[in-house]
Amino acid sequence: MSTTTGLADLLFGRTRGAILALLYGHADRSFYTRQIAREVNASVGAVQRELENLSKVGLIVRKSVGSQVFYQANRGAPLFREMQALVNKTIGVFSILRSAMQSLSKQIVVAFVYGSVAREEETSQSDVDLMVIGRATLDEVLSRLSTVEKSIGRPINPTVYSVAEFKSKLASGNHFLTAVLKGQKVFLLGDEDELRKMGGVRLAKAGANQLQ
């Protein structure tokens, strides 16, 4: 069992964790009870109990629209960003992606999420931008991502480079790659030191968060 999986089980439990992953993974959307129950594969009764508890402590908000009751992550909560980051790392998109990439770990030097999801500025329509550098092929990466996309309910946009291609693009000052490397990154495999070793240059470390 991984550290993040063990922590998730300890903190949340399966049903509560699945609800938090759904609501905090799509924080700008609201869901009704039966919809949540279908998404997390749990009974309506179990979901209702968890929703009531999460509402009481202010992690989610409840609103009525006609006869329907909707629930949404509470963006106004003082610890919203911290909670979203914890959920993502333990039971959300980062944890799921890391597990998916683990089977290719011997072929990947570095894999990280960048863009709006890494900056915690995503909407429910945002793609998850993923960069993979190593010997893994695009087809191999894509084959691991199809189930992840279904699980997190949003598309994943992978960019896959060999080490030689990464070095060449970096040396030529490729605008896209330079912008990505200067931005926020959440590492799934490898770290900033591996990037620096491959590129032979010192890359910006600001905001580079490594999942342990």
Coordinates of N, CA and C in Angstrom, one line a residue:
M1 N 0.8 -1.2 0.0 CA 0.0 0.0 0.0 C 0.9 1.2 0.0
S2 N 0.6 2.2 -0.9 CA 1.4 3.4 -0.9 C 1.1 4.3 0.3
T3 N 2.0 5.3 0.5 CA 1.8 6.2 1.6 C 0.5 7.0 1.4
T4 N 0.3 7.5 0.2 CA -0.9 8.3 -0.1 C -2.2 7.5 0.1
T5 N -2.2 6.3 -0.3 CA -3.4 5.4 -0.2 C -3.7 5.2 1.3
G6 N -2.6 4.8 2.1 CA -2.8 4.6 3.5 C -3.3 5.8 4.2
L7 N -2.8 7.0 3.8 CA -3.2 8.3 4.4 C -4.7 8.5 4.1
A8 N -5.1 8.3 2.8 CA -6.4 8.5 2.4 C -7.4 7.6 3.2
D9 N -7.0 6.3 3.4 CA -7.9 5.4 4.1 C -8.0 5.9 5.6
L10 N -6.9 6.3 6.1 CA -7.0 6.8 7.5 C -7.8 8.0 7.7
L11 N -7.7 9.0 6.8 CA -8.3 10.3 6.9 C -9.8 10.2 6.5
F12 N -10.1 9.5 5.5 CA -11.4 9.7 4.9 C -12.4 8.4 4.9
G13 N -11.8 7.3 4.7 CA -12.7 6.1 4.5 C -13.2 6.1 3.0
R14 N -13.6 5.0 2.5 CA -13.9 4.9 1.1 C -15.0 5.8 0.6
T15 N -16.2 5.8 1.2 CA -17.3 6.6 0.7 C -17.0 8.1 0.8
R16 N -16.6 8.5 2.0 CA -16.3 9.9 2.2 C -15.2 10.4 1.3
G17 N -14.2 9.6 1.1 CA -13.1 10.0 0.2 C -13.5 10.1 -1.2
A18 N -14.4 9.2 -1.6 CA -14.9 9.2 -3.0 C -15.7 10.5 -3.3
I19 N -16.5 10.8 -2.3 CA -17.4 12.0 -2.4 C -16.5 13.3 -2.4
L20 N -15.5 13.4 -1.6 CA -14.6 14.5 -1.6 C -13.8 14.6 -2.9
A21 N -13.3 13.4 -3.4 CA -12.6 13.4 -4.7 C -13.5 14.0 -5.8
L22 N -14.8 13.6 -5.8 CA -15.7 14.1 -6.8 C -16.0 15.5 -6.7
L23 N -16.3 16.0 -5.5 CA -16.7 17.4 -5.3 C -15.5 18.4 -5.4
Y24 N -14.4 18.0 -4.8 CA -13.2 18.9 -4.8 C -12.5 18.7 -6.2
G25 N -12.7 17.6 -6.9 CA -12.1 17.5 -8.2 C -12.9 18.2 -9.3
H26 N -14.1 18.6 -9.0 CA -15.0 19.4 -9.9 C -15.6 20.5 -9.0
A27 N -14.8 21.3 -8.5 CA -15.2 22.3 -7.4 C -16.2 23.4 -7.9
D28 N -16.2 23.6 -9.2 CA -17.1 24.6 -9.8 C -18.5 24.0 -10.2
R29 N -18.7 22.7 -9.9 CA -19.9 22.0 -10.2 C -20.7 21.6 -9.0
S30 N -22.0 21.5 -9.1 CA -22.8 20.9 -8.0 C -23.4 19.6 -8.5
F31 N -23.7 18.8 -7.5 CA -24.3 17.4 -7.8 C -25.4 17.1 -6.9
Y32 N -26.4 16.4 -7.3 CA -27.5 16.0 -6.4 C -27.2 14.6 -5.9
T33 N -27.9 14.2 -4.8 CA -27.5 13.0 -4.0 C -27.4 11.8 -4.9
R34 N -28.4 11.5 -5.6 CA -28.4 10.2 -6.4 C -27.3 10.2 -7.5
Q35 N -27.0 11.4 -8.0 CA -25.9 11.5 -9.0 C -24.6 11.2 -8.3
I36 N -24.4 11.7 -7.1 CA -23.2 11.5 -6.4 C -23.1 10.0 -6.1
A37 N -24.2 9.4 -5.6 CA -24.2 7.9 -5.3 C -23.8 7.1 -6.5
R38 N -24.3 7.5 -7.7 CA -23.9 6.7 -8.9 C -22.4 6.9 -9.2
E39 N -21.9 8.1 -9.1 CA -20.6 8.4 -9.4 C -19.6 7.7 -8.5
V40 N -19.9 7.6 -7.2 CA -19.0 7.0 -6.2 C -19.3 5.6 -5.9
N41 N -20.3 5.0 -6.6 CA -20.7 3.6 -6.5 C -21.0 3.3 -5.0
A42 N -21.9 4.0 -4.4 CA -22.2 3.8 -3.0 C -23.8 3.9 -2.9
S43 N -24.3 3.4 -1.8 CA -25.8 3.5 -1.6 C -26.2 5.0 -1.3
V44 N -27.4 5.3 -1.6 CA -27.9 6.6 -1.4 C -27.9 7.0 0.1
G45 N -28.2 6.0 0.9 CA -28.2 6.2 2.4 C -26.8 6.6 2.9
A46 N -25.8 5.8 2.5 CA -24.5 6.1 2.9 C -24.0 7.4 2.4
V47 N -24.3 7.8 1.2 CA -23.9 9.1 0.7 C -24.6 10.2 1.4
Q48 N -25.9 10.0 1.7 CA -26.6 11.1 2.5 C -26.0 11.4 3.8
R49 N -25.6 10.3 4.5 CA -25.0 10.5 5.8 C -23.7 11.3 5.7
E50 N -22.9 10.9 4.7 CA -21.6 11.6 4.5 C -21.8 13.0 4.1
L51 N -22.8 13.3 3.2 CA -23.0 14.7 2.8 C -23.5 15.5 4.0
E52 N -24.3 15.0 4.8 CA -24.7 15.7 6.0 C -23.6 16.1 6.9
N53 N -22.7 15.1 7.2 CA -21.5 15.3 8.0 C -20.6 16.4 7.4
L54 N -20.3 16.2 6.1 CA -19.4 17.2 5.4 C -20.0 18.6 5.4
S55 N -21.3 18.7 5.2 CA -22.0 20.0 5.3 C -21.9 20.6 6.6
K56 N -22.0 19.8 7.7 CA -22.0 20.4 9.1 C -20.6 21.0 9.4
V57 N -19.6 20.4 8.9 CA -18.2 20.9 9.2 C -17.8 22.0 8.2
G58 N -18.6 22.3 7.2 CA -18.3 23.4 6.2 C -17.5 23.0 5.1
L59 N -17.2 21.7 4.8 CA -16.4 21.4 3.7 C -17.1 21.4 2.4
I60 N -18.4 21.2 2.4 CA -19.3 21.3 1.3 C -20.5 22.2 1.6
V61 N -21.1 22.7 0.6 CA -22.3 23.6 0.7 C -23.5 22.9 0.1
R62 N -24.7 23.1 0.7 CA -25.9 22.5 0.3 C -26.9 23.6 -0.2
K63 N -27.5 23.4 -1.4 CA -28.4 24.4 -1.9 C -29.6 23.6 -2.5
S64 N -30.8 24.2 -2.4 CA -32.0 23.7 -2.9 C -32.4 24.4 -4.2
V65 N -32.7 23.7 -5.2 CA -33.2 24.2 -6.5 C -34.5 23.5 -6.8
G66 N -35.6 24.2 -6.5 CA -36.9 23.5 -6.6 C -37.0 22.4 -5.6
S67 N -37.3 21.2 -6.0 CA -37.4 20.1 -5.1 C -36.1 19.3 -5.0
Q68 N -35.1 19.7 -5.8 CA -33.8 19.0 -5.8 C -32.8 19.7 -4.9
V69 N -32.0 18.9 -4.2 CA -30.9 19.4 -3.3 C -29.6 19.1 -4.0
F70 N -28.7 20.1 -4.1 CA -27.4 20.0 -4.7 C -26.3 20.2 -3.7
Y71 N -25.2 19.6 -3.9 CA -24.0 19.7 -3.0 C -22.8 20.1 -3.9
Q72 N -21.9 20.9 -3.3 CA -20.8 21.4 -4.0 C -19.7 21.7 -3.0
A73 N -18.4 21.6 -3.4 CA -17.3 21.9 -2.6 C -17.4 23.4 -2.1
N74 N -17.1 23.6 -0.9 CA -17.3 25.0 -0.3 C -16.0 25.8 -0.6
R75 N -16.1 26.6 -1.7 CA -14.9 27.4 -2.1 C -14.7 28.5 -1.1
G76 N -15.7 28.9 -0.3 CA -15.5 29.9 0.7 C -14.9 29.4 2.0
A77 N -14.7 28.1 2.2 CA -14.1 27.6 3.4 C -12.7 28.1 3.6
P78 N -12.3 28.4 4.8 CA -10.9 29.0 5.0 C -9.8 28.0 4.5
L79 N -10.1 26.7 4.6 CA -9.1 25.7 4.2 C -9.4 25.1 2.9
F80 N -10.1 25.8 2.0 CA -10.5 25.2 0.7 C -9.3 24.7 -0.1
R81 N -8.3 25.6 -0.3 CA -7.2 25.3 -1.1 C -6.4 24.1 -0.5
E82 N -6.2 24.2 0.8 CA -5.4 23.1 1.5 C -6.1 21.8 1.4
M83 N -7.5 21.8 1.5 CA -8.2 20.6 1.4 C -8.2 20.1 0.0
Q84 N -8.3 20.9 -1.0 CA -8.3 20.5 -2.4 C -7.0 19.9 -2.7
A85 N -5.9 20.5 -2.2 CA -4.5 19.9 -2.4 C -4.4 18.5 -1.8
L86 N -4.9 18.4 -0.5 CA -4.8 17.1 0.2 C -5.6 16.1 -0.5
V87 N -6.8 16.4 -1.0 CA -7.7 15.5 -1.7 C -7.0 15.0 -3.0
N88 N -6.5 16.0 -3.7 CA -5.8 15.6 -5.0 C -4.6 14.7 -4.8
K89 N -3.9 14.9 -3.8 CA -2.6 14.2 -3.5 C -2.9 12.8 -3.0
T90 N -4.0 12.6 -2.2 CA -4.3 11.3 -1.6 C -5.3 10.5 -2.3
I91 N -6.4 11.1 -2.9 CA -7.4 10.3 -3.5 C -7.9 10.9 -4.8
G92 N -7.3 12.0 -5.2 CA -7.8 12.7 -6.4 C -6.9 12.5 -7.6
V93 N -6.9 13.5 -8.5 CA -6.3 13.4 -9.8 C -4.8 13.0 -9.7
F94 N -4.0 13.6 -8.8 CA -2.6 13.4 -8.7 C -2.3 11.9 -8.3
S95 N -3.0 11.5 -7.3 CA -2.9 10.1 -6.8 C -3.2 9.1 -7.8
I96 N -4.3 9.3 -8.5 CA -4.8 8.4 -9.6 C -3.8 8.3 -10.7
L97 N -3.3 9.5 -11.1 CA -2.3 9.6 -12.2 C -1.0 8.9 -11.8
R98 N -0.6 9.2 -10.6 CA 0.7 8.6 -10.2 C 0.6 7.1 -10.2
S99 N -0.5 6.5 -9.7 CA -0.7 5.1 -9.8 C -0.7 4.5 -11.2
A100 N -1.3 5.3 -12.1 CA -1.4 4.8 -13.5 C 0.0 4.8 -14.1
M101 N 0.8 5.8 -13.8 CA 2.2 5.9 -14.4 C 3.2 5.0 -13.7
Q102 N 2.8 4.4 -12.6 CA 3.8 3.6 -11.8 C 4.2 2.3 -12.6
S103 N 3.2 1.8 -13.4 CA 3.6 0.6 -14.2 C 4.6 0.9 -15.3
L104 N 4.8 2.2 -15.6 CA 5.8 2.6 -16.6 C 7.1 3.2 -15.9
S105 N 7.2 3.0 -14.6 CA 8.2 3.8 -13.9 C 9.6 3.5 -14.4
K106 N 9.9 2.3 -14.9 CA 11.2 1.9 -15.3 C 11.5 2.6 -16.7
Q107 N 10.5 3.1 -17.4 CA 10.7 3.7 -18.7 C 10.5 5.2 -18.6
I108 N 10.2 5.7 -17.4 CA 10.0 7.2 -17.3 C 11.0 7.8 -16.3
V109 N 11.6 8.8 -16.8 CA 12.6 9.6 -15.9 C 11.8 10.6 -15.1
V110 N 10.9 11.3 -15.7 CA 10.1 12.3 -15.0 C 8.7 12.4 -15.6
A111 N 7.7 12.5 -14.7 CA 6.4 12.7 -15.2 C 5.8 13.8 -14.2
F112 N 5.1 14.8 -14.8 CA 4.5 15.8 -13.9 C 3.3 16.4 -14.5
V113 N 2.4 17.0 -13.7 CA 1.3 17.7 -14.1 C 1.7 19.2 -14.1
Y114 N 1.2 19.9 -15.2 CA 1.5 21.3 -15.3 C 0.2 22.0 -15.7
G115 N 0.2 23.3 -15.9 CA -0.9 24.1 -16.3 C -1.9 24.4 -15.2
S116 N -3.2 24.6 -15.5 CA -4.2 25.1 -14.6 C -4.4 24.2 -13.4
V117 N -4.3 22.9 -13.7 CA -4.5 21.9 -12.6 C -3.4 22.0 -11.6
A118 N -2.2 22.1 -12.0 CA -1.0 22.3 -11.1 C -1.1 23.6 -10.4
R119 N -1.6 24.6 -11.0 CA -1.7 25.9 -10.4 C -3.0 26.0 -9.5
E120 N -3.8 25.0 -9.5 CA -5.1 25.0 -8.7 C -6.0 26.1 -9.2
E121 N -6.0 26.3 -10.5 CA -6.9 27.3 -11.1 C -7.8 26.6 -12.1
E122 N -8.0 25.3 -12.1 CA -8.8 24.6 -13.1 C -10.3 24.8 -12.9
T123 N -11.0 24.6 -14.0 CA -12.5 24.5 -13.9 C -12.8 23.1 -14.3
S124 N -14.1 22.7 -14.2 CA -14.5 21.4 -14.6 C -14.3 21.0 -16.0
Q125 N -14.1 22.1 -16.9 CA -13.8 21.8 -18.3 C -12.3 21.8 -18.6
S126 N -11.4 22.0 -17.6 CA -10.0 22.0 -17.8 C -9.4 20.6 -18.1
D127 N -8.6 20.6 -19.1 CA -7.8 19.3 -19.3 C -6.8 19.2 -18.2
V128 N -6.3 18.0 -18.0 CA -5.2 17.8 -17.1 C -3.9 17.7 -18.0
D129 N -3.0 18.6 -17.9 CA -1.8 18.6 -18.8 C -0.7 17.8 -18.1
L130 N -0.3 16.8 -18.8 CA 0.7 15.9 -18.3 C 1.9 15.8 -19.2
M131 N 3.1 15.9 -18.6 CA 4.4 15.8 -19.4 C 5.1 14.5 -18.9
V132 N 5.5 13.7 -19.8 CA 6.3 12.5 -19.5 C 7.6 12.5 -20.3
I133 N 8.7 12.3 -19.7 CA 10.0 12.2 -20.3 C 10.7 10.9 -20.0
G134 N 11.1 10.2 -21.0 CA 11.8 8.9 -20.8 C 11.7 8.1 -22.0
R135 N 11.7 6.8 -21.8 CA 11.6 5.8 -22.9 C 10.2 5.3 -23.2
A136 N 9.2 5.7 -22.4 CA 7.8 5.3 -22.7 C 7.3 6.0 -23.9
T137 N 6.5 5.3 -24.7 CA 6.0 5.8 -25.9 C 4.6 6.5 -25.6
L138 N 4.2 7.3 -26.6 CA 2.9 8.0 -26.4 C 1.8 6.9 -26.3
D139 N 1.8 5.9 -27.1 CA 0.8 4.8 -27.1 C 0.8 4.1 -25.7
E140 N 2.0 3.9 -25.1 CA 2.0 3.3 -23.8 C 1.4 4.2 -22.8
V141 N 1.7 5.4 -22.8 CA 1.1 6.4 -21.9 C -0.4 6.5 -22.1
L142 N -0.8 6.6 -23.3 CA -2.3 6.7 -23.6 C -3.0 5.5 -23.1
S143 N -2.5 4.4 -23.2 CA -3.1 3.1 -22.8 C -3.4 3.1 -21.3
R144 N -2.5 3.8 -20.5 CA -2.7 3.9 -19.1 C -3.7 5.0 -18.7
L145 N -4.0 5.9 -19.6 CA -4.8 7.1 -19.2 C -6.3 7.0 -19.5
S146 N -6.7 6.0 -20.3 CA -8.1 5.9 -20.7 C -9.0 5.7 -19.4
T147 N -8.6 4.8 -18.5 CA -9.4 4.6 -17.3 C -9.3 5.7 -16.4
V148 N -8.1 6.4 -16.4 CA -8.0 7.6 -15.5 C -9.0 8.7 -15.9
E149 N -9.1 8.9 -17.2 CA -10.0 10.0 -17.7 C -11.4 9.7 -17.2
K150 N -11.8 8.4 -17.3 CA -13.2 8.0 -16.9 C -13.3 8.3 -15.4
S151 N -12.3 7.9 -14.6 CA -12.3 8.1 -13.2 C -12.4 9.5 -12.7
I152 N -11.7 10.4 -13.3 CA -11.6 11.8 -12.9 C -12.6 12.7 -13.6
G153 N -13.2 12.1 -14.7 CA -14.2 12.9 -15.4 C -13.8 14.1 -16.2
R154 N -12.5 14.0 -16.7 CA -12.0 15.1 -17.5 C -10.9 14.5 -18.4
P155 N -10.6 15.2 -19.5 CA -9.6 14.7 -20.4 C -8.2 15.0 -19.9
I156 N -7.3 14.1 -20.3 CA -5.9 14.3 -20.0 C -5.1 14.5 -21.3
N157 N -4.3 15.5 -21.3 CA -3.5 16.0 -22.5 C -2.0 15.7 -22.2
P158 N -1.6 14.5 -22.7 CA -0.2 14.1 -22.4 C 0.8 14.6 -23.5
T159 N 1.9 15.1 -23.1 CA 3.1 15.4 -24.0 C 4.2 14.5 -23.6
V160 N 4.6 13.6 -24.6 CA 5.6 12.6 -24.3 C 6.9 12.9 -25.1
Y161 N 8.0 13.0 -24.4 CA 9.3 13.2 -25.0 C 10.3 12.1 -24.6
S162 N 11.1 11.8 -25.6 CA 12.3 11.0 -25.2 C 13.3 11.9 -24.5
V163 N 14.3 11.4 -23.8 CA 15.3 12.3 -23.2 C 16.0 13.1 -24.2
A164 N 16.4 12.5 -25.4 CA 17.1 13.2 -26.4 C 16.2 14.3 -27.0
E165 N 14.9 14.1 -27.2 CA 14.0 15.1 -27.7 C 13.9 16.2 -26.7
F166 N 13.8 15.9 -25.4 CA 13.7 16.9 -24.4 C 14.9 17.8 -24.4
K167 N 16.1 17.2 -24.4 CA 17.3 18.0 -24.4 C 17.4 18.9 -25.7
S168 N 17.0 18.3 -26.8 CA 17.1 19.1 -28.1 C 16.2 20.3 -28.0
K169 N 14.9 20.1 -27.6 CA 14.0 21.2 -27.5 C 14.4 22.3 -26.5
L170 N 14.9 21.8 -25.4 CA 15.3 22.7 -24.4 C 16.5 23.6 -24.9
A171 N 17.5 22.9 -25.5 CA 18.7 23.6 -26.0 C 18.3 24.6 -27.1
S172 N 17.2 24.3 -27.9 CA 16.8 25.3 -29.0 C 15.9 26.4 -28.5
G173 N 15.6 26.4 -27.2 CA 14.8 27.4 -26.6 C 13.3 27.3 -27.0
N174 N 12.8 26.0 -27.2 CA 11.4 25.8 -27.5 C 10.5 26.6 -26.6
H175 N 9.7 27.4 -27.1 CA 8.8 28.3 -26.3 C 7.9 27.5 -25.4
F176 N 7.2 26.5 -26.0 CA 6.3 25.8 -25.2 C 6.9 25.1 -24.0
L177 N 8.0 24.4 -24.3 CA 8.7 23.7 -23.2 C 9.3 24.6 -22.2
T178 N 9.8 25.7 -22.6 CA 10.4 26.7 -21.7 C 9.3 27.2 -20.7
A179 N 8.1 27.5 -21.3 CA 7.0 28.0 -20.5 C 6.6 27.0 -19.5
V180 N 6.5 25.8 -19.9 CA 6.0 24.7 -19.0 C 7.0 24.5 -17.9
L181 N 8.3 24.5 -18.2 CA 9.3 24.3 -17.1 C 9.4 25.5 -16.1
K182 N 9.0 26.7 -16.6 CA 9.0 27.8 -15.6 C 7.8 27.9 -14.8
G183 N 6.8 27.1 -15.1 CA 5.5 27.2 -14.4 C 5.4 26.2 -13.3
Q184 N 4.3 26.2 -12.6 CA 4.0 25.3 -11.5 C 4.0 23.9 -12.0
K185 N 4.6 23.0 -11.2 CA 4.6 21.6 -11.6 C 4.3 20.7 -10.4
V186 N 3.6 19.7 -10.6 CA 3.3 18.7 -9.5 C 3.9 17.3 -10.0
F187 N 5.0 16.9 -9.4 CA 5.7 15.7 -9.9 C 5.0 14.4 -9.5
L188 N 4.8 13.5 -10.4 CA 4.3 12.2 -10.2 C 5.4 11.2 -10.1
L189 N 6.4 11.3 -11.0 CA 7.6 10.4 -11.0 C 8.8 11.4 -11.2
G190 N 9.9 11.1 -10.5 CA 11.1 11.9 -10.7 C 10.9 13.3 -9.9
D191 N 11.8 14.2 -10.2 CA 11.7 15.5 -9.5 C 12.5 16.5 -10.2
E192 N 12.6 17.7 -9.6 CA 13.2 18.8 -10.3 C 14.7 18.6 -10.6
D193 N 15.4 17.8 -9.7 CA 16.8 17.5 -9.9 C 17.0 16.7 -11.2
E194 N 16.0 15.7 -11.4 CA 16.1 14.9 -12.6 C 16.0 15.8 -13.9
L195 N 15.1 16.8 -13.8 CA 15.0 17.7 -14.9 C 16.3 18.5 -15.2
R196 N 16.8 18.9 -14.1 CA 18.1 19.7 -14.2 C 19.2 18.9 -14.8
K197 N 19.3 17.6 -14.4 CA 20.3 16.8 -14.9 C 20.2 16.5 -16.4
M198 N 18.9 16.3 -16.8 CA 18.7 16.0 -18.2 C 18.9 17.2 -19.1
G199 N 18.5 18.4 -18.6 CA 18.6 19.6 -19.4 C 20.0 20.2 -19.3
G200 N 20.8 19.9 -18.3 CA 22.1 20.5 -18.1 C 22.0 22.0 -17.8
V201 N 20.8 22.5 -17.3 CA 20.6 23.9 -17.0 C 19.8 23.9 -15.6
R202 N 19.9 25.0 -15.0 CA 19.1 25.2 -13.7 C 17.7 25.6 -14.1
L203 N 16.7 24.8 -13.7 CA 15.4 25.1 -14.0 C 14.7 25.8 -12.8
A204 N 13.7 26.6 -13.1 CA 13.0 27.3 -12.0 C 12.4 26.3 -11.0
K205 N 12.7 26.5 -9.7 CA 12.1 25.6 -8.7 C 10.9 26.2 -8.1
A206 N 10.5 27.4 -8.4 CA 9.4 28.0 -7.7 C 8.1 27.2 -7.9
G207 N 7.5 26.8 -6.9 CA 6.3 26.1 -7.0 C 6.3 24.6 -7.4
A208 N 7.5 24.0 -7.5 CA 7.6 22.7 -7.9 C 7.3 21.8 -6.7
N209 N 6.2 21.1 -6.7 CA 5.7 20.3 -5.6 C 5.9 18.8 -6.0
Q210 N 6.6 18.0 -5.2 CA 6.8 16.6 -5.5 C 5.9 15.8 -4.6
L211 N 5.2 14.9 -5.2 CA 4.4 13.9 -4.4 C 5.3 12.9 -3.9
Q212 N 5.2 12.6 -2.6 CA 6.0 11.6 -1.9 C 5.2 10.3 -1.9

